[in-house]
Amino acid sequence: QVQLVESGGGLAQPGDSLNLSCKASGMAPGDYAIGWFRQAPGKEREGVACVGRSQGRTHYASALKDRVTISRDWSENTVHLQMKNLKPEDSGNYYCAAGAGVLGVCILSHGGYDTWGKGTQVTVSL
């Protein structure tokens, strides 16, 4: 059974950086595409970044691509989301999700993912 556990959230100030982690178990590294999504109160869940399975390509939300980087740590079976120059509108609950994907491609639609973590909260405020 695939399980995902997010960590690394917390309170940050505008301009700070954060590194979120998504630790996977029950699956081999690279077996699934992994996506990061976020949801702010009262708003719909939106895709942030994803990485395709195996040596798959990465894909970023266009509005965030200059400030976020997604990467795999193969030895730890973990996918990281590095965020820099944080803004208050980055606040929300951040989730990672696993999906089969298609070859090495991933999508930023939550419908493409079957297994979700419980999320980690990010709050950006002065």
PDB file of C-alpha atoms in Angstrom:
ATOM      1  CA  GLN A   1       0.000   0.000   0.000  1.00  0.00           C
ATOM      2  CA  VAL A   2       1.433   3.312  -1.082  1.00  0.00           C
ATOM      3  CA  GLN A   3       1.629   5.933   1.636  1.00  0.00           C
ATOM      4  CA  LEU A   4       2.851   9.508   1.451  1.00  0.00           C
ATOM      5  CA  VAL A   5       3.877  11.726   4.345  1.00  0.00           C
ATOM      6  CA  GLU A   6       4.578  15.409   3.885  1.00  0.00           C
ATOM      7  CA  SER A   7       6.817  17.483   6.123  1.00  0.00           C
ATOM      8  CA  GLY A   8       8.679  20.765   6.178  1.00  0.00           C
ATOM      9  CA  GLY A   9       5.815  23.204   6.451  1.00  0.00           C
ATOM     10  CA  GLY A  10       5.628  25.918   9.044  1.00  0.00           C
ATOM     11  CA  LEU A  11       5.613  29.640   9.562  1.00  0.00           C
ATOM     12  CA  ALA A  12       7.735  31.736   7.229  1.00  0.00           C
ATOM     13  CA  GLN A  13       8.158  35.394   6.441  1.00  0.00           C
ATOM     14  CA  PRO A  14       7.788  36.933   2.997  1.00  0.00           C
ATOM     15  CA  GLY A  15      10.975  36.388   1.052  1.00  0.00           C
ATOM     16  CA  ASP A  16      11.946  33.244   2.969  1.00  0.00           C
ATOM     17  CA  SER A  17      12.533  29.820   1.475  1.00  0.00           C
ATOM     18  CA  LEU A  18      11.059  26.479   2.510  1.00  0.00           C
ATOM     19  CA  ASN A  19      11.830  22.907   1.561  1.00  0.00           C
ATOM     20  CA  LEU A  20       8.876  20.558   1.704  1.00  0.00           C
ATOM     21  CA  SER A  21       9.377  16.811   1.628  1.00  0.00           C
ATOM     22  CA  CYS A  22       7.141  13.965   0.524  1.00  0.00           C
ATOM     23  CA  LYS A  23       8.308  10.634   1.923  1.00  0.00           C
ATOM     24  CA  ALA A  24       6.905   7.614   0.097  1.00  0.00           C
ATOM     25  CA  SER A  25       6.525   4.061   1.351  1.00  0.00           C
ATOM     26  CA  GLY A  26       5.031   0.957  -0.179  1.00  0.00           C
ATOM     27  CA  MET A  27       6.444   1.807  -3.581  1.00  0.00           C
ATOM     28  CA  ALA A  28       9.833   1.793  -5.221  1.00  0.00           C
ATOM     29  CA  PRO A  29      11.400   5.155  -6.064  1.00  0.00           C
ATOM     30  CA  GLY A  30      10.223   6.276  -9.429  1.00  0.00           C
ATOM     31  CA  ASP A  31       7.286   3.851  -9.650  1.00  0.00           C
ATOM     32  CA  TYR A  32       4.807   6.700  -9.650  1.00  0.00           C
ATOM     33  CA  ALA A  33       4.527  10.253 -10.795  1.00  0.00           C
ATOM     34  CA  ILE A  34       4.483  12.584  -7.806  1.00  0.00           C
ATOM     35  CA  GLY A  35       2.654  15.877  -7.727  1.00  0.00           C
ATOM     36  CA  TRP A  36       2.583  18.711  -5.237  1.00  0.00           C
ATOM     37  CA  PHE A  37      -0.662  20.566  -4.769  1.00  0.00           C
ATOM     38  CA  ARG A  38      -1.808  23.284  -2.409  1.00  0.00           C
ATOM     39  CA  GLN A  39      -5.076  24.545  -1.083  1.00  0.00           C
ATOM     40  CA  ALA A  40      -5.794  27.800   0.692  1.00  0.00           C
ATOM     41  CA  PRO A  41      -8.924  28.282   2.813  1.00  0.00           C
ATOM     42  CA  GLY A  42     -11.924  28.906   0.611  1.00  0.00           C
ATOM     43  CA  LYS A  43     -10.020  28.139  -2.577  1.00  0.00           C
ATOM     44  CA  GLU A  44      -9.761  25.145  -4.858  1.00  0.00           C
ATOM     45  CA  ARG A  45      -6.806  22.816  -4.741  1.00  0.00           C
ATOM     46  CA  GLU A  46      -4.214  23.826  -7.316  1.00  0.00           C
ATOM     47  CA  GLY A  47      -1.220  22.087  -8.775  1.00  0.00           C
ATOM     48  CA  VAL A  48       2.230  23.410  -7.951  1.00  0.00           C
ATOM     49  CA  ALA A  49       4.712  21.022  -9.546  1.00  0.00           C
ATOM     50  CA  CYS A  50       5.077  17.374 -10.496  1.00  0.00           C
ATOM     51  CA  VAL A  51       7.680  14.880 -11.622  1.00  0.00           C
ATOM     52  CA  GLY A  52       6.988  11.922 -13.874  1.00  0.00           C
ATOM     53  CA  ARG A  53       7.739   8.352 -12.870  1.00  0.00           C
ATOM     54  CA  SER A  54      11.159   6.794 -13.407  1.00  0.00           C
ATOM     55  CA  GLN A  55      13.435   9.501 -14.809  1.00  0.00           C
ATOM     56  CA  GLY A  56      10.391  11.533 -15.739  1.00  0.00           C
ATOM     57  CA  ARG A  57      10.227  15.131 -16.644  1.00  0.00           C
ATOM     58  CA  THR A  58       9.169  17.872 -14.311  1.00  0.00           C
ATOM     59  CA  HIS A  59       6.274  20.229 -14.865  1.00  0.00           C
ATOM     60  CA  TYR A  60       5.464  23.451 -13.040  1.00  0.00           C
ATOM     61  CA  ALA A  61       2.501  25.724 -12.670  1.00  0.00           C
ATOM     62  CA  SER A  62       3.342  28.647 -14.904  1.00  0.00           C
ATOM     63  CA  ALA A  63       2.774  31.227 -12.176  1.00  0.00           C
ATOM     64  CA  LEU A  64       5.191  29.463  -9.822  1.00  0.00           C
ATOM     65  CA  LYS A  65       7.911  28.060 -12.068  1.00  0.00           C
ATOM     66  CA  ASP A  66      10.396  30.801 -11.232  1.00  0.00           C
ATOM     67  CA  ARG A  67      10.109  30.179  -7.490  1.00  0.00           C
ATOM     68  CA  VAL A  68       9.725  26.432  -7.030  1.00  0.00           C
ATOM     69  CA  THR A  69      11.845  23.393  -7.795  1.00  0.00           C
ATOM     70  CA  ILE A  70      10.775  19.775  -7.533  1.00  0.00           C
ATOM     71  CA  SER A  71      13.328  17.014  -7.200  1.00  0.00           C
ATOM     72  CA  ARG A  72      13.613  13.352  -6.268  1.00  0.00           C
ATOM     73  CA  ASP A  73      15.913  11.928  -3.618  1.00  0.00           C
ATOM     74  CA  TRP A  74      16.212   8.357  -4.865  1.00  0.00           C
ATOM     75  CA  SER A  75      18.052   7.070  -1.817  1.00  0.00           C
ATOM     76  CA  GLU A  76      15.373   8.353   0.565  1.00  0.00           C
ATOM     77  CA  ASN A  77      12.368   7.680  -1.715  1.00  0.00           C
ATOM     78  CA  THR A  78      11.417  11.298  -1.162  1.00  0.00           C
ATOM     79  CA  VAL A  79      10.311  14.097  -3.436  1.00  0.00           C
ATOM     80  CA  HIS A  80      11.217  17.611  -2.392  1.00  0.00           C
ATOM     81  CA  LEU A  81       9.555  20.887  -3.217  1.00  0.00           C
ATOM     82  CA  GLN A  82      11.832  23.854  -2.740  1.00  0.00           C
ATOM     83  CA  MET A  83      10.088  27.187  -2.616  1.00  0.00           C
ATOM     84  CA  LYS A  84      11.863  30.516  -2.548  1.00  0.00           C
ATOM     85  CA  ASN A  85      10.847  34.132  -2.209  1.00  0.00           C
ATOM     86  CA  LEU A  86       7.698  33.114  -0.391  1.00  0.00           C
ATOM     87  CA  LYS A  87       4.663  35.374  -0.518  1.00  0.00           C
ATOM     88  CA  PRO A  88       1.604  35.538   1.729  1.00  0.00           C
ATOM     89  CA  GLU A  89      -0.481  34.067  -1.092  1.00  0.00           C
ATOM     90  CA  ASP A  90       1.661  30.924  -0.886  1.00  0.00           C
ATOM     91  CA  SER A  91       0.003  30.113   2.417  1.00  0.00           C
ATOM     92  CA  GLY A  92      -2.077  26.962   2.475  1.00  0.00           C
ATOM     93  CA  ASN A  93      -2.011  23.251   3.035  1.00  0.00           C
ATOM     94  CA  TYR A  94       0.466  21.528   0.743  1.00  0.00           C
ATOM     95  CA  TYR A  95      -0.205  17.966  -0.351  1.00  0.00           C
ATOM     96  CA  CYS A  96       1.782  15.474  -2.327  1.00  0.00           C
ATOM     97  CA  ALA A  97       0.112  12.789  -4.369  1.00  0.00           C
ATOM     98  CA  ALA A  98       1.115   9.698  -6.331  1.00  0.00           C
ATOM     99  CA  GLY A  99      -0.302   8.651  -9.662  1.00  0.00           C
ATOM    100  CA  ALA A 100       0.507   6.255 -12.469  1.00  0.00           C
ATOM    101  CA  GLY A 101       1.274   8.965 -14.972  1.00  0.00           C
ATOM    102  CA  VAL A 102       1.894   8.251 -18.624  1.00  0.00           C
ATOM    103  CA  LEU A 103       5.460   7.221 -19.457  1.00  0.00           C
ATOM    104  CA  GLY A 104       7.626   9.950 -17.946  1.00  0.00           C
ATOM    105  CA  VAL A 105       5.035  12.684 -18.119  1.00  0.00           C
ATOM    106  CA  CYS A 106       3.078  14.158 -15.231  1.00  0.00           C
ATOM    107  CA  ILE A 107       0.096  16.504 -15.088  1.00  0.00           C
ATOM    108  CA  LEU A 108      -1.039  19.084 -12.577  1.00  0.00           C
ATOM    109  CA  SER A 109      -4.622  17.901 -12.410  1.00  0.00           C
ATOM    110  CA  HIS A 110      -5.566  16.268  -9.126  1.00  0.00           C
ATOM    111  CA  GLY A 111      -7.649  13.767 -11.064  1.00  0.00           C
ATOM    112  CA  GLY A 112      -4.428  12.161 -12.229  1.00  0.00           C
ATOM    113  CA  TYR A 113      -3.439  11.047  -8.732  1.00  0.00           C
ATOM    114  CA  ASP A 114      -4.751   8.187  -6.646  1.00  0.00           C
ATOM    115  CA  THR A 115      -2.933   8.428  -3.354  1.00  0.00           C
ATOM    116  CA  TRP A 116      -2.652  11.547  -1.264  1.00  0.00           C
ATOM    117  CA  GLY A 117      -0.792  12.529   1.838  1.00  0.00           C
ATOM    118  CA  LYS A 118      -2.447  14.413   4.677  1.00  0.00           C
ATOM    119  CA  GLY A 119      -0.644  17.641   3.913  1.00  0.00           C
ATOM    120  CA  THR A 120       1.678  20.072   5.617  1.00  0.00           C
ATOM    121  CA  GLN A 121       0.645  23.611   6.479  1.00  0.00           C
ATOM    122  CA  VAL A 122       2.571  26.595   5.160  1.00  0.00           C
ATOM    123  CA  THR A 123       1.876  30.047   6.538  1.00  0.00           C
ATOM    124  CA  VAL A 124       3.657  33.069   5.137  1.00  0.00           C
ATOM    125  CA  SER A 125       3.179  36.162   7.238  1.00  0.00           C
ATOM    126  CA  LEU A 126       5.078  39.036   8.776  1.00  0.00           C
TER     127      LEU A 126
END
